[in-house]
Coordinates of C-alpha atoms in Angstrom, one line a residue:
M1 CA -177.0 53.8 -41.0
H2 CA -176.3 57.1 -39.2
N3 CA -174.4 59.0 -41.9
L4 CA -177.1 57.8 -44.8
F5 CA -179.3 61.0 -44.9
Q6 CA -176.0 63.1 -45.1
H7 CA -175.1 61.1 -48.1
R8 CA -178.4 61.2 -49.5
L9 CA -178.9 65.2 -48.8
V10 CA -175.9 65.8 -50.8
D11 CA -176.7 63.6 -54.0
H12 CA -180.0 65.3 -53.3
W13 CA -178.4 69.5 -53.9
M14 CA -175.9 68.1 -56.3
Q15 CA -178.7 67.0 -58.5
L16 CA -180.4 70.4 -57.7
T17 CA -177.3 72.8 -58.6
K18 CA -177.2 70.8 -62.1
Y19 CA -180.6 72.0 -62.8
L20 CA -180.4 75.6 -60.9
R21 CA -177.4 76.6 -63.6
Y22 CA -179.7 76.4 -66.0
V23 CA -182.4 78.5 -64.1
F24 CA -180.5 81.1 -63.2
N25 CA -178.8 82.0 -66.3
D26 CA -177.6 85.2 -67.6
F27 CA -180.9 86.3 -69.3
F28 CA -182.8 85.3 -66.1
V29 CA -181.0 86.9 -63.8
I30 CA -181.1 90.2 -65.1
A31 CA -185.0 90.2 -65.7
L32 CA -185.2 89.0 -62.3
M33 CA -183.3 92.2 -61.0
F34 CA -185.3 94.8 -63.0
F35 CA -188.6 92.4 -62.0
V36 CA -187.3 92.9 -58.1
G37 CA -186.5 96.3 -58.3
A38 CA -189.4 97.2 -60.0
L39 CA -191.7 95.2 -57.5
G40 CA -190.1 96.8 -54.5
L41 CA -190.6 100.6 -55.8
A42 CA -194.0 100.3 -56.7
Y43 CA -194.4 98.3 -53.1
S44 CA -192.8 101.5 -51.6
N45 CA -195.2 103.7 -52.9
F46 CA -198.1 101.7 -52.1
L47 CA -196.8 101.7 -48.5
R48 CA -196.2 105.2 -48.2
G49 CA -200.2 105.9 -49.1
L50 CA -201.0 103.3 -47.1
T51 CA -203.6 104.2 -44.1
P52 CA -203.5 102.0 -41.0
H53 CA -206.2 100.0 -39.5
Q54 CA -208.3 99.9 -42.7
W55 CA -210.4 96.8 -42.8
W56 CA -209.2 94.6 -45.6
Q57 CA -205.5 94.8 -44.1
P58 CA -205.9 92.3 -41.8
I59 CA -207.3 89.5 -44.7
I60 CA -204.4 90.5 -46.8
I61 CA -201.9 89.7 -44.0
I62 CA -204.0 86.4 -43.0
A63 CA -203.6 85.5 -46.7
V64 CA -200.7 85.8 -47.2
L65 CA -199.4 84.0 -44.3
E66 CA -201.5 81.1 -45.2
L67 CA -200.3 80.6 -48.2
G68 CA -196.7 80.9 -47.5
L69 CA -197.2 78.3 -44.5
Q70 CA -197.7 75.9 -47.3
L71 CA -193.9 76.7 -48.8
G72 CA -192.0 73.4 -47.6
R73 CA -192.6 69.9 -46.9
L74 CA -191.3 67.3 -45.4
A75 CA -188.6 65.7 -47.2
T76 CA -187.7 62.0 -45.9
L77 CA -185.2 61.7 -49.4
I78 CA -186.8 57.9 -49.5
M79 CA -186.6 56.1 -52.7
A80 CA -188.8 53.2 -54.3
P81 CA -186.1 50.1 -53.4
D82 CA -185.8 51.3 -49.8
R83 CA -189.1 50.0 -48.5
V84 CA -187.2 46.2 -49.6
F85 CA -183.5 47.1 -48.8
L86 CA -184.5 49.0 -45.5
A87 CA -187.4 47.9 -44.5
P88 CA -185.6 45.0 -42.2
Q89 CA -183.5 47.8 -40.6
E90 CA -186.5 50.0 -40.1
G91 CA -185.3 49.8 -36.0
Q92 CA -182.5 52.1 -36.9
L93 CA -184.4 54.9 -39.1
Q94 CA -184.9 56.3 -35.9
G95 CA -181.9 58.7 -36.3
Y96 CA -182.4 58.9 -40.3
F97 CA -186.0 60.2 -40.0
R98 CA -185.2 63.0 -37.2
Q99 CA -182.2 64.2 -39.3
S100 CA -184.6 64.9 -42.4
F101 CA -187.5 66.3 -39.8
I102 CA -184.7 68.8 -38.4
Y103 CA -183.3 69.4 -42.3
S104 CA -187.4 70.2 -43.6
L105 CA -188.0 72.4 -40.6
L106 CA -184.6 74.6 -41.1
M107 CA -185.5 75.1 -44.7
A108 CA -189.1 75.5 -43.8
G109 CA -188.3 78.1 -41.7
L110 CA -186.1 79.8 -44.1
M111 CA -189.0 80.0 -46.5
Q112 CA -191.1 81.6 -43.6
A113 CA -188.6 84.2 -42.9
G114 CA -188.5 85.1 -46.5
V115 CA -192.1 85.4 -46.7
W116 CA -192.5 87.1 -43.3
F117 CA -189.6 89.8 -44.3
A118 CA -191.5 90.5 -47.3
L119 CA -194.8 91.3 -45.3
L120 CA -192.8 93.2 -42.8
P121 CA -193.2 96.3 -44.0
F122 CA -197.0 95.9 -44.9
V123 CA -197.7 94.3 -41.3
S124 CA -195.5 97.3 -39.3
V125 CA -197.8 100.3 -41.0
S126 CA -201.3 98.2 -41.2
L127 CA -201.2 97.2 -37.5
D128 CA -198.6 99.7 -36.1
W129 CA -197.3 96.8 -34.2
N130 CA -193.9 97.2 -32.3
L131 CA -190.6 95.1 -32.6
I132 CA -191.8 92.7 -30.1
Q133 CA -195.2 91.8 -31.7
L134 CA -193.4 91.2 -34.9
A135 CA -190.9 89.1 -33.9
M136 CA -194.1 86.9 -32.2
G137 CA -195.8 87.2 -35.4
F138 CA -192.8 85.6 -36.8
C139 CA -192.6 82.9 -34.4
L140 CA -196.1 82.2 -34.7
S141 CA -196.0 81.5 -38.1
L142 CA -192.5 78.9 -37.2
L143 CA -194.7 77.4 -34.5
L144 CA -197.6 76.5 -37.2
K145 CA -195.6 75.2 -40.1
W146 CA -193.8 72.7 -37.1
D147 CA -197.0 71.8 -36.4
W148 CA -197.8 71.2 -40.3
L149 CA -194.4 69.5 -40.6
S150 CA -195.6 67.3 -37.5
Y151 CA -198.7 66.2 -38.8
Q152 CA -196.6 64.9 -42.0
F153 CA -194.0 63.3 -39.5
W154 CA -197.1 61.6 -38.1
T155 CA -198.2 60.1 -41.4
L156 CA -195.1 58.0 -41.6
R157 CA -196.3 55.2 -39.5
N158 CA -200.0 55.7 -40.1
H159 CA -201.3 52.8 -42.1
Q160 CA -205.1 53.7 -41.6
R161 CA -207.4 55.5 -44.6
L162 CA -207.5 59.1 -43.2
T163 CA -211.2 60.5 -43.1
W164 CA -211.2 63.6 -45.9
W165 CA -211.2 66.5 -43.2
R166 CA -208.0 65.5 -41.4
Q167 CA -205.5 67.1 -43.5
P168 CA -207.3 70.3 -44.7
L169 CA -207.9 70.6 -41.0
F170 CA -204.1 70.4 -40.1
Q171 CA -203.1 72.0 -43.1
W172 CA -205.7 75.1 -43.8
F173 CA -208.5 75.3 -41.2
L174 CA -206.2 75.2 -38.2
P175 CA -203.8 77.6 -39.0
L176 CA -206.3 80.0 -40.7
L177 CA -207.9 80.2 -37.6
I178 CA -204.6 80.9 -35.0
F179 CA -203.7 83.4 -37.7
S180 CA -206.8 85.2 -37.8
M181 CA -207.1 85.4 -33.5
G182 CA -203.4 86.4 -33.6
I183 CA -203.8 89.3 -35.8
T184 CA -207.7 90.4 -34.9
V185 CA -207.8 89.4 -31.2
N186 CA -204.5 88.7 -29.2
L187 CA -200.8 87.4 -30.2
W188 CA -200.2 85.6 -27.1
V189 CA -203.7 83.7 -27.2
A190 CA -203.0 82.2 -31.1
F191 CA -199.4 81.8 -29.7
G192 CA -200.7 79.4 -26.8
L193 CA -202.9 77.3 -29.0
A194 CA -200.0 76.9 -31.6
T195 CA -197.9 75.7 -28.8
G196 CA -200.7 73.6 -27.5
L197 CA -201.2 71.9 -31.3
L198 CA -197.4 71.4 -30.9
I199 CA -197.6 69.5 -28.0
I200 CA -200.7 67.1 -29.1
S201 CA -198.9 66.5 -32.3
G202 CA -195.7 65.4 -30.3
W203 CA -197.7 63.2 -28.0
L204 CA -199.4 61.2 -30.8
I205 CA -196.3 61.0 -32.5
Q206 CA -194.6 59.4 -29.2
K207 CA -197.8 56.6 -29.2
Q208 CA -196.8 55.3 -32.6
V209 CA -195.5 52.0 -33.0
P210 CA -193.7 50.4 -36.0
P211 CA -193.9 49.6 -39.1
L212 CA -193.7 52.3 -41.2
N213 CA -196.2 53.1 -44.2
W214 CA -193.6 52.4 -46.8
Q215 CA -195.9 52.9 -49.6
G216 CA -197.2 56.5 -48.4
I217 CA -193.3 57.4 -47.8
V218 CA -192.5 56.9 -51.1
A219 CA -195.4 58.3 -52.7
A220 CA -195.4 61.6 -51.1
E221 CA -191.4 61.8 -51.2
Q222 CA -191.5 61.4 -55.1
L223 CA -194.5 63.7 -55.6
R224 CA -192.4 66.5 -53.5
I225 CA -189.4 65.8 -56.5
L226 CA -192.0 65.9 -58.9
R227 CA -192.9 69.0 -57.8
I228 CA -189.3 70.7 -57.8
Y229 CA -188.6 69.0 -61.3
R230 CA -191.3 70.6 -63.0
F231 CA -190.2 74.1 -62.1
F232 CA -187.2 73.1 -63.5
A233 CA -188.6 71.7 -66.7
L234 CA -190.0 75.1 -67.7
F235 CA -186.3 76.2 -68.3
T236 CA -184.6 73.2 -69.6
D237 CA -185.5 69.5 -70.3
V238 CA -185.5 67.0 -67.1
P239 CA -186.0 63.7 -68.0
T240 CA -187.2 62.3 -64.8
V241 CA -190.4 64.7 -65.7
G242 CA -192.9 62.6 -67.7
P243 CA -196.9 63.2 -68.7
Q244 CA -199.4 62.3 -65.8
P245 CA -203.1 61.8 -67.5
K246 CA -206.0 62.1 -65.4
R247 CA -209.2 60.2 -66.0
R248 CA -211.3 63.4 -65.6
A249 CA -214.7 60.9 -66.0
Y250 CA -216.5 64.2 -65.5
L251 CA -215.7 65.2 -69.1
D252 CA -217.1 62.2 -70.6
R253 CA -220.0 64.1 -71.3
F254 CA -218.3 66.3 -73.5
F255 CA -216.7 63.6 -75.0
R256 CA -219.7 61.5 -76.3
R257 CA -220.9 64.6 -78.2
I258 CA -217.7 63.9 -80.7
P259 CA -218.7 61.8 -84.0
Q260 CA -217.4 58.1 -83.2
N261 CA -216.4 57.2 -86.4
Q262 CA -213.7 56.6 -88.6
H263 CA -213.3 60.5 -90.1
H264 CA -213.2 62.0 -86.6
L265 CA -210.7 59.4 -84.7
Y266 CA -207.9 61.7 -84.7
T267 CA -210.4 64.3 -83.1
N268 CA -211.2 62.2 -80.2
L269 CA -207.8 61.3 -79.9
Y270 CA -206.5 65.0 -79.6
V271 CA -209.3 66.4 -77.7
R272 CA -209.3 63.5 -74.9
T273 CA -205.2 63.4 -75.0
F274 CA -205.4 67.2 -74.7
F275 CA -207.8 67.6 -71.7
R276 CA -206.2 64.0 -70.2
D277 CA -202.6 65.4 -70.4
G278 CA -201.1 67.8 -67.9
E279 CA -198.9 69.7 -70.2
T280 CA -200.3 70.6 -73.2
S281 CA -203.9 71.6 -71.3
S282 CA -201.9 73.4 -68.4
M283 CA -199.7 75.4 -71.0
Y284 CA -202.8 76.6 -73.1
V285 CA -204.5 77.8 -69.6
R286 CA -201.3 79.5 -68.6
L287 CA -201.1 81.7 -71.6
L288 CA -204.7 82.5 -71.3
V289 CA -204.7 83.5 -68.0
V290 CA -201.4 85.5 -68.7
A291 CA -203.0 87.3 -71.7
A292 CA -206.4 88.1 -70.0
V293 CA -204.2 89.7 -67.1
I294 CA -202.2 92.0 -69.4
L295 CA -205.0 92.8 -71.4
F296 CA -207.2 93.8 -69.2
F297 CA -204.7 96.4 -67.4
L298 CA -203.6 97.9 -70.8
D299 CA -204.9 101.4 -71.8
N300 CA -202.8 102.1 -75.0
S301 CA -204.8 100.9 -78.0
V302 CA -201.9 100.1 -80.2
V303 CA -199.9 98.2 -77.2
A304 CA -203.0 96.4 -76.5
V305 CA -203.6 95.1 -80.0
I306 CA -199.8 94.1 -80.6
V307 CA -199.8 92.5 -76.9
A308 CA -202.9 90.4 -77.9
L309 CA -201.7 89.2 -81.2
T310 CA -198.4 88.3 -80.2
L311 CA -199.8 85.9 -77.6
L312 CA -202.4 84.6 -79.8
Y313 CA -199.5 84.0 -82.2
L314 CA -196.9 82.6 -79.7
T315 CA -200.5 80.2 -78.4
G316 CA -200.5 78.8 -82.0
I317 CA -196.8 78.1 -82.6
Q318 CA -196.8 76.3 -78.6
L319 CA -199.6 73.8 -79.6
R320 CA -198.4 73.1 -83.1
P321 CA -196.1 70.4 -82.0
F322 CA -199.2 68.6 -80.7
F323 CA -199.7 67.5 -83.9
T324 CA -197.0 64.9 -83.8
F325 CA -197.8 63.4 -80.2
F326 CA -198.8 60.1 -81.6
A327 CA -196.0 59.9 -84.0
N328 CA -194.0 57.2 -82.0
N329 CA -197.0 55.4 -81.3
V330 CA -196.9 52.6 -83.7
F331 CA -200.4 51.3 -83.1
T332 CA -201.8 54.5 -85.0
R333 CA -199.8 53.2 -87.9
L334 CA -202.4 50.0 -88.1
Y335 CA -205.4 52.6 -88.4
P336 CA -207.1 52.4 -91.9
V337 CA -207.4 56.4 -91.6
Q338 CA -205.8 58.5 -94.7
T339 CA -202.9 61.2 -93.4
S340 CA -205.2 63.8 -94.7
D341 CA -207.9 63.0 -91.9
Q342 CA -205.6 63.6 -89.4
V343 CA -204.4 66.7 -90.8
R344 CA -208.2 67.6 -90.9
N345 CA -209.0 66.8 -87.6
F346 CA -206.0 68.4 -85.8
R347 CA -206.9 71.8 -87.7
Q348 CA -210.4 72.0 -86.5
F349 CA -209.0 71.3 -83.1
W350 CA -206.2 73.7 -83.4
Q351 CA -208.7 76.3 -84.8
W352 CA -210.8 76.0 -82.1
L353 CA -208.6 76.6 -79.7
L354 CA -207.3 79.8 -81.1
V355 CA -210.6 81.3 -81.5
I356 CA -211.4 80.5 -78.1
E357 CA -208.7 82.4 -77.5
L358 CA -209.0 85.4 -79.6
V359 CA -212.4 85.4 -78.4
L360 CA -211.4 85.7 -74.5
E361 CA -209.2 88.4 -75.6
V362 CA -211.7 90.4 -77.5
V363 CA -213.8 90.1 -74.4
V364 CA -211.5 91.1 -71.9
L365 CA -210.3 94.5 -74.0
L366 CA -214.0 95.2 -74.3
L367 CA -214.2 94.8 -70.3
G368 CA -210.9 96.7 -69.4
K369 CA -209.3 100.2 -70.2
A370 CA -208.3 99.5 -73.6
P371 CA -210.4 101.4 -76.2
I372 CA -213.4 99.6 -78.3
S373 CA -211.0 100.0 -81.2
A374 CA -208.2 98.0 -80.0
A375 CA -210.9 94.9 -79.7
F376 CA -212.3 95.3 -83.1
I377 CA -208.5 95.7 -84.6
S378 CA -207.5 92.4 -82.4
M379 CA -210.6 90.4 -84.0
V380 CA -210.1 91.3 -87.3
S381 CA -206.2 90.8 -87.4
G382 CA -206.5 87.5 -85.0
S383 CA -208.7 85.7 -87.7
V384 CA -205.9 86.9 -90.4
I385 CA -203.3 85.0 -88.2
I386 CA -205.6 82.1 -87.4
W387 CA -206.6 81.7 -91.2
W388 CA -203.0 82.2 -91.9
L389 CA -201.7 79.2 -89.4
M390 CA -204.0 76.9 -90.5
T391 CA -203.3 77.7 -94.6
R392 CA -199.4 76.9 -93.9
F393 CA -200.1 74.2 -91.6
V394 CA -202.1 72.3 -94.3
R395 CA -199.6 73.4 -97.1
K396 CA -196.7 72.2 -95.0
S397 CA -198.5 69.0 -94.1
Q398 CA -199.5 68.1 -98.3
E399 CA -195.8 68.8 -99.1
Q400 CA -194.5 66.4 -96.6
E401 CA -197.2 63.7 -96.9
G402 CA -196.2 64.5 -100.8
N403 CA -192.5 63.8 -100.3
N404 CA -193.1 60.7 -97.9
Y405 CA -194.8 59.1 -101.3
R406 CA -192.4 60.2 -103.3
K407 CA -190.1 58.5 -101.3
E408 CA -191.8 55.2 -101.0
T409 CA -192.5 55.0 -104.9
I410 CA -188.5 55.0 -104.8
K411 CA -188.5 52.1 -102.4

């Protein structure tokens, strides 16, 4: 049991490095170098013209520290079968969880060091802090991260249903209060509050008695691993990452407006799946946000039109495979619905999504720095692209349906 965590940690890192080689490929590393270089140059130019002691500077510092504090979770490396095989040896797992806490604290400390290192020039210029104050600020962020990990460690043996405000209190509100006090009032007072909070957390942990909350431990670790693998899934296929549909009952009023008849069966399926599935809808929303942010700051009409049309076309290409989402579902073959109805339903749904993106791009161009002519050209050209995508999709679908009919006839 003493070496169990070390063995699992080695296996865990071997699994991560297997995917990291797909993330840090040659093209990504080159793009990352250019991005970091450009960001560093812009950051340096921004600091040169910065006037200290502005009212908005402490707000930026507190917000960045608060968001940086959320990086890193308690890594227990507990698996689902452990609730059966390790439960009888629960009394011998104190050293295991102590090692997991130390490892999590070290990794979180590295993340806090990275956040503080990036924020250090801005803090030094904005607040005129000396070296001792800068070191105290970093220690304060480490203490608050220790507090947050201690709260997660406390939940390992907690079987009671927690009130809704308890986790936001320890995760967001108390760190926000202490950071605000340290930045605007006195660092020593904030340091003392963080230390007192850590002592209280340790006292609550010492009061706990077995058994462990195995269900909560397994669920928390699976969620942590899933978040890591979702990042890897942006670069390569990860078998352990699957769709996680959500009910979204607040959309039922919208779903009821869709005609509930045989001719709109696939419309209901596509719309409900799109909004309840976390992959396609999140991809679509991310592309909308990227398009809106980029187009808002473009002032060259030619570049704005090219970017708007390119992003619209890329969104259409990314949404096209959604047509085959139900291809592996055998029950859809029992529906008394023609393939032409499925094609028509998907074309209407796909067209609406692209029209929404086109309208958003035109509105952003009108509100941004680009000329009005760029918005008009984007609207006309985007309409042509949508029409071409829809026409090509219907033609390809009809050809595929004809080929399938001929094969069935030959058989």
